PDB file of C-alpha atoms in Angstrom:
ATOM      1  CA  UNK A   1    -122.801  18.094 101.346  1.00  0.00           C
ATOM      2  CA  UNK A   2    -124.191  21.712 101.805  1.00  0.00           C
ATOM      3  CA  UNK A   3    -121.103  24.705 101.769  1.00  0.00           C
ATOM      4  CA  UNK A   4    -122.388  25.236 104.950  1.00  0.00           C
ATOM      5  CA  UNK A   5    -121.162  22.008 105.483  1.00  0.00           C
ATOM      6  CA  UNK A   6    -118.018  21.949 104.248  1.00  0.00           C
ATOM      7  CA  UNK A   7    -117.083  25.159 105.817  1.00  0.00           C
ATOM      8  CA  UNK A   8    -117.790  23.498 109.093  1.00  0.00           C
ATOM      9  CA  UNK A   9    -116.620  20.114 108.414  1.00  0.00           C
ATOM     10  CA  UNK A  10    -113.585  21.692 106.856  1.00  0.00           C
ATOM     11  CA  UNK A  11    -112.360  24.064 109.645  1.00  0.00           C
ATOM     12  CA  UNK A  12    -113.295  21.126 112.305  1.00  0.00           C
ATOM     13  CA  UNK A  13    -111.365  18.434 110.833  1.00  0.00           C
ATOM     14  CA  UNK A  14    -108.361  20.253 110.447  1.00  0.00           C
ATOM     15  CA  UNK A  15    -107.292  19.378 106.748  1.00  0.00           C
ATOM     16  CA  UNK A  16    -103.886  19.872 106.094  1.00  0.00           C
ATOM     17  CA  UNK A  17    -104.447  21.662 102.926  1.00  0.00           C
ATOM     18  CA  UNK A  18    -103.373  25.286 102.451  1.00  0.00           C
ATOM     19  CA  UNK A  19    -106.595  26.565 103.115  1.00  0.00           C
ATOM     20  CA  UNK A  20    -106.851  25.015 106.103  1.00  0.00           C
ATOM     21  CA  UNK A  21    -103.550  26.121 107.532  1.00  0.00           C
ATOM     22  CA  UNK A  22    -104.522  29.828 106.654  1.00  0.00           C
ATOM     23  CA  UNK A  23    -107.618  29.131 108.819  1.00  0.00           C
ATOM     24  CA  UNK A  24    -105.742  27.426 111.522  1.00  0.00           C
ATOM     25  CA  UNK A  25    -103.253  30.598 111.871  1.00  0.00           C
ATOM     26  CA  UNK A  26    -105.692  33.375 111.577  1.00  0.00           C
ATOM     27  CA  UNK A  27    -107.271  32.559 114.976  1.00  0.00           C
ATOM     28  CA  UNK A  28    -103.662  32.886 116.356  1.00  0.00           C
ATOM     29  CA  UNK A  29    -103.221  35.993 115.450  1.00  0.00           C
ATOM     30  CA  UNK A  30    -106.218  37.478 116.390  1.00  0.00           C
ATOM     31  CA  UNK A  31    -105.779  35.673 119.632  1.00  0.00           C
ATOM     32  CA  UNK A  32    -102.665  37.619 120.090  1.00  0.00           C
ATOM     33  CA  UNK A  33    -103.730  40.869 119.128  1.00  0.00           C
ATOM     34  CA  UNK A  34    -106.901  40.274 121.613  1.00  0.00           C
ATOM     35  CA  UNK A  35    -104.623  39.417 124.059  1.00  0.00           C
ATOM     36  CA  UNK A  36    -102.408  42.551 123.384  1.00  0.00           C
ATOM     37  CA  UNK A  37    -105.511  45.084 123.717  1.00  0.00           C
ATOM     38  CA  UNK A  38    -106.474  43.649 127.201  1.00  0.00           C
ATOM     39  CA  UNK A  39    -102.577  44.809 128.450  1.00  0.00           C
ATOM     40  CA  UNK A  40    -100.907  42.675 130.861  1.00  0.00           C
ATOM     41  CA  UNK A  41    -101.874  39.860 132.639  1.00  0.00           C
ATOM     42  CA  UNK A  42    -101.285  41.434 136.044  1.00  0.00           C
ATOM     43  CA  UNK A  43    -103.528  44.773 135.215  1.00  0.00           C
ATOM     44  CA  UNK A  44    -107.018  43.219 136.775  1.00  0.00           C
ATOM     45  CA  UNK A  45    -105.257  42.486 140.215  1.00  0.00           C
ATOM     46  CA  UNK A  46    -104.158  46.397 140.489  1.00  0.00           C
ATOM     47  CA  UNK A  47    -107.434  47.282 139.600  1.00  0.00           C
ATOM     48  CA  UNK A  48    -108.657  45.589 142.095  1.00  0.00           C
ATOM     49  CA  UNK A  49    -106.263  45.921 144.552  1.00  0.00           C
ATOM     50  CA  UNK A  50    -106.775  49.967 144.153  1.00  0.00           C
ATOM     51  CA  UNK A  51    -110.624  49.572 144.267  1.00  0.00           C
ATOM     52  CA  UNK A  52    -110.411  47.624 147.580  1.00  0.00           C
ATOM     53  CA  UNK A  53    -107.556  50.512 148.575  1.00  0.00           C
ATOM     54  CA  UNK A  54    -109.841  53.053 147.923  1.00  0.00           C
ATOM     55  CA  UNK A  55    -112.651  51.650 149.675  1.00  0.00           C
ATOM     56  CA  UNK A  56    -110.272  50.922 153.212  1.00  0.00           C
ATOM     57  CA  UNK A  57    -109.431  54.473 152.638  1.00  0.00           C
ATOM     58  CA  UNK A  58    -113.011  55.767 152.697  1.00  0.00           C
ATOM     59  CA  UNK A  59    -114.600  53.677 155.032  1.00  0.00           C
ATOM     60  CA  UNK A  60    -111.646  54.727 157.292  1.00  0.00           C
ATOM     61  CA  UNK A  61    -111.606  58.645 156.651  1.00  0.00           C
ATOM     62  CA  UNK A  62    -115.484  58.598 157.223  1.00  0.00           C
ATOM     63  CA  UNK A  63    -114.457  56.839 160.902  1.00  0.00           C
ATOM     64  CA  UNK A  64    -111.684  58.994 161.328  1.00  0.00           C
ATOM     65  CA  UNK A  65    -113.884  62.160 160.835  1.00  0.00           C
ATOM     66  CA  UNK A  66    -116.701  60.873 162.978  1.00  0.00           C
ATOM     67  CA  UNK A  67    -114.235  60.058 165.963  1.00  0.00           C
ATOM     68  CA  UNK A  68    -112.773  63.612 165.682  1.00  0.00           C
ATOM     69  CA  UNK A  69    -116.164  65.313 165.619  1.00  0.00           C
ATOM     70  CA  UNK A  70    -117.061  63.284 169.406  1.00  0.00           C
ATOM     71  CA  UNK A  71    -113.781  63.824 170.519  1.00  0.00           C
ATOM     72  CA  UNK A  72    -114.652  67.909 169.374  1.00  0.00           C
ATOM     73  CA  UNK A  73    -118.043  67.668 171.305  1.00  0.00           C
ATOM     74  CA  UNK A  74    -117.059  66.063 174.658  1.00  0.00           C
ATOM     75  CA  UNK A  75    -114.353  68.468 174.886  1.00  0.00           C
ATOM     76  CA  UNK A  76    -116.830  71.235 174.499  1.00  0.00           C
ATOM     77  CA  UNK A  77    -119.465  69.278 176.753  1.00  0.00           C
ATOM     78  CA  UNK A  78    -116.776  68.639 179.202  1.00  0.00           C
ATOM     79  CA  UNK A  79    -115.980  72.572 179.531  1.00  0.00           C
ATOM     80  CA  UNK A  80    -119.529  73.467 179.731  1.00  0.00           C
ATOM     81  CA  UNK A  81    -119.675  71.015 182.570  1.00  0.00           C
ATOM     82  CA  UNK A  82    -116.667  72.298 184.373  1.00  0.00           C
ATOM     83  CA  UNK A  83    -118.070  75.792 183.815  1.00  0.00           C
ATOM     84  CA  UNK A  84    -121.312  74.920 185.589  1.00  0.00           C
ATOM     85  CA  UNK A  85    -119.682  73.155 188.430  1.00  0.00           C
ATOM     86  CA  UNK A  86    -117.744  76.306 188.950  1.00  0.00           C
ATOM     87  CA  UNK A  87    -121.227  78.592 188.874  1.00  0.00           C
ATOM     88  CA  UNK A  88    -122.672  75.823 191.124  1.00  0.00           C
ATOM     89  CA  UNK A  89    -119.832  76.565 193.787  1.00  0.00           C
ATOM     90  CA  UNK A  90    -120.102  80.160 193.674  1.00  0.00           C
ATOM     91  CA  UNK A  91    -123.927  79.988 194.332  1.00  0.00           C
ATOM     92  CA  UNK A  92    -123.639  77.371 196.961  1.00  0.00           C
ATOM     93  CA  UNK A  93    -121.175  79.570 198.482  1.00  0.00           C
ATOM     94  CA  UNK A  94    -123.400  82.895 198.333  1.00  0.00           C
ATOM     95  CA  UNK A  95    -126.207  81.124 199.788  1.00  0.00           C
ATOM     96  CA  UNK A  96    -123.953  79.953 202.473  1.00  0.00           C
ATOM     97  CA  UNK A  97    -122.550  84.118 203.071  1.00  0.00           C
ATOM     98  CA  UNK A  98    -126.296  85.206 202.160  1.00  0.00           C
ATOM     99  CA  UNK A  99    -127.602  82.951 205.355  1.00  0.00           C
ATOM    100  CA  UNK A 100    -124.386  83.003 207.959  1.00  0.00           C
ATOM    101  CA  UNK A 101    -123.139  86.675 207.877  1.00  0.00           C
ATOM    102  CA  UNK A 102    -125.056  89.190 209.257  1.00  0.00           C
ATOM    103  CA  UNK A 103    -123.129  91.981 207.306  1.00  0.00           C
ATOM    104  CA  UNK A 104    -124.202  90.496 204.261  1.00  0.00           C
ATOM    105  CA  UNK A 105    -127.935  89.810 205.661  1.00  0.00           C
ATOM    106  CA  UNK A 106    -128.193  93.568 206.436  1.00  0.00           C
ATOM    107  CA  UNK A 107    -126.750  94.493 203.390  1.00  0.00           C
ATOM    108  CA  UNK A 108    -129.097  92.875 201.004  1.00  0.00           C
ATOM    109  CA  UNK A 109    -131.917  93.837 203.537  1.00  0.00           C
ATOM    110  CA  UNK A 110    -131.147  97.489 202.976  1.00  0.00           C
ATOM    111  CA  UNK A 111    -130.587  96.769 199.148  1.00  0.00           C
ATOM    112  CA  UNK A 112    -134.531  95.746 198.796  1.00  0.00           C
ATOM    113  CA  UNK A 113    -135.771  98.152 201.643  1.00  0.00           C
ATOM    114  CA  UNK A 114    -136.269  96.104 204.832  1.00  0.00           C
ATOM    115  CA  UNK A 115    -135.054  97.636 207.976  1.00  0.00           C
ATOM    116  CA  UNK A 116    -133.774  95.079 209.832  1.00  0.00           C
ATOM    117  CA  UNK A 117    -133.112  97.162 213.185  1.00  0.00           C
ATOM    118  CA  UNK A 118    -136.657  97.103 213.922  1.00  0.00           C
ATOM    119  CA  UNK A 119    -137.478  93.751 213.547  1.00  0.00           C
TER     120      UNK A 119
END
């Protein structure tokens, strides 16, 4: 047999030799420490819990801020409404004065020069 060979044969049959023994530890340990530089077991969950948290938390800010901003403009839109309704009533009014009462028909006659005496 090769040394290539033996190497394999040697570490796969598990000889109970001293060599082998030194071999069959040495993973072990290296196993450990590898296991010791990943950190606990539980570590991956929290990281993903706190990536999933984080992602609720945006997704829900970014709504929250939306809503506010409509909420903002129909208040606005809803003033701007009540304002013109309020115009609309005063002008509906003044046409009403402007064509009933003949004070305020001789008035504005006078205020762009029409006699209305003669007419």
């Amino acid at each position: 047999m090769s040394k290539a060979a033996n190497i394999y044969w040697d570490s796969s049959q598990g000889k109970a030799g001293s060599e082998s023994r030194a071999k069959a530890t040495r993973p072990r340990r290296v196993r450990a420490k590898a296991d010791h530089r990943m950190g606990p077991s539980w570590l991956p969950y929290v990281i993903v819990a706190s990536i999933f948290a984080m992602l609720i938390v945006s997704i829900n800010y970014r709504s929250f801020s939306e809503m506010r901003q409509e909420v903002d403009q129909n208040q606005r839109l809803a003033t701007q409404i009540q304002n013109l309704m309020d115009e609309n009533l005063a002008l509906q009014e003044e046409i009403h004065t402007l064509k009933s009462d003949p004070r305020v028909i001789g008035r504005e006659a006078k205020r762009i020069g029409i006699d209305v005496k003669s007419q």
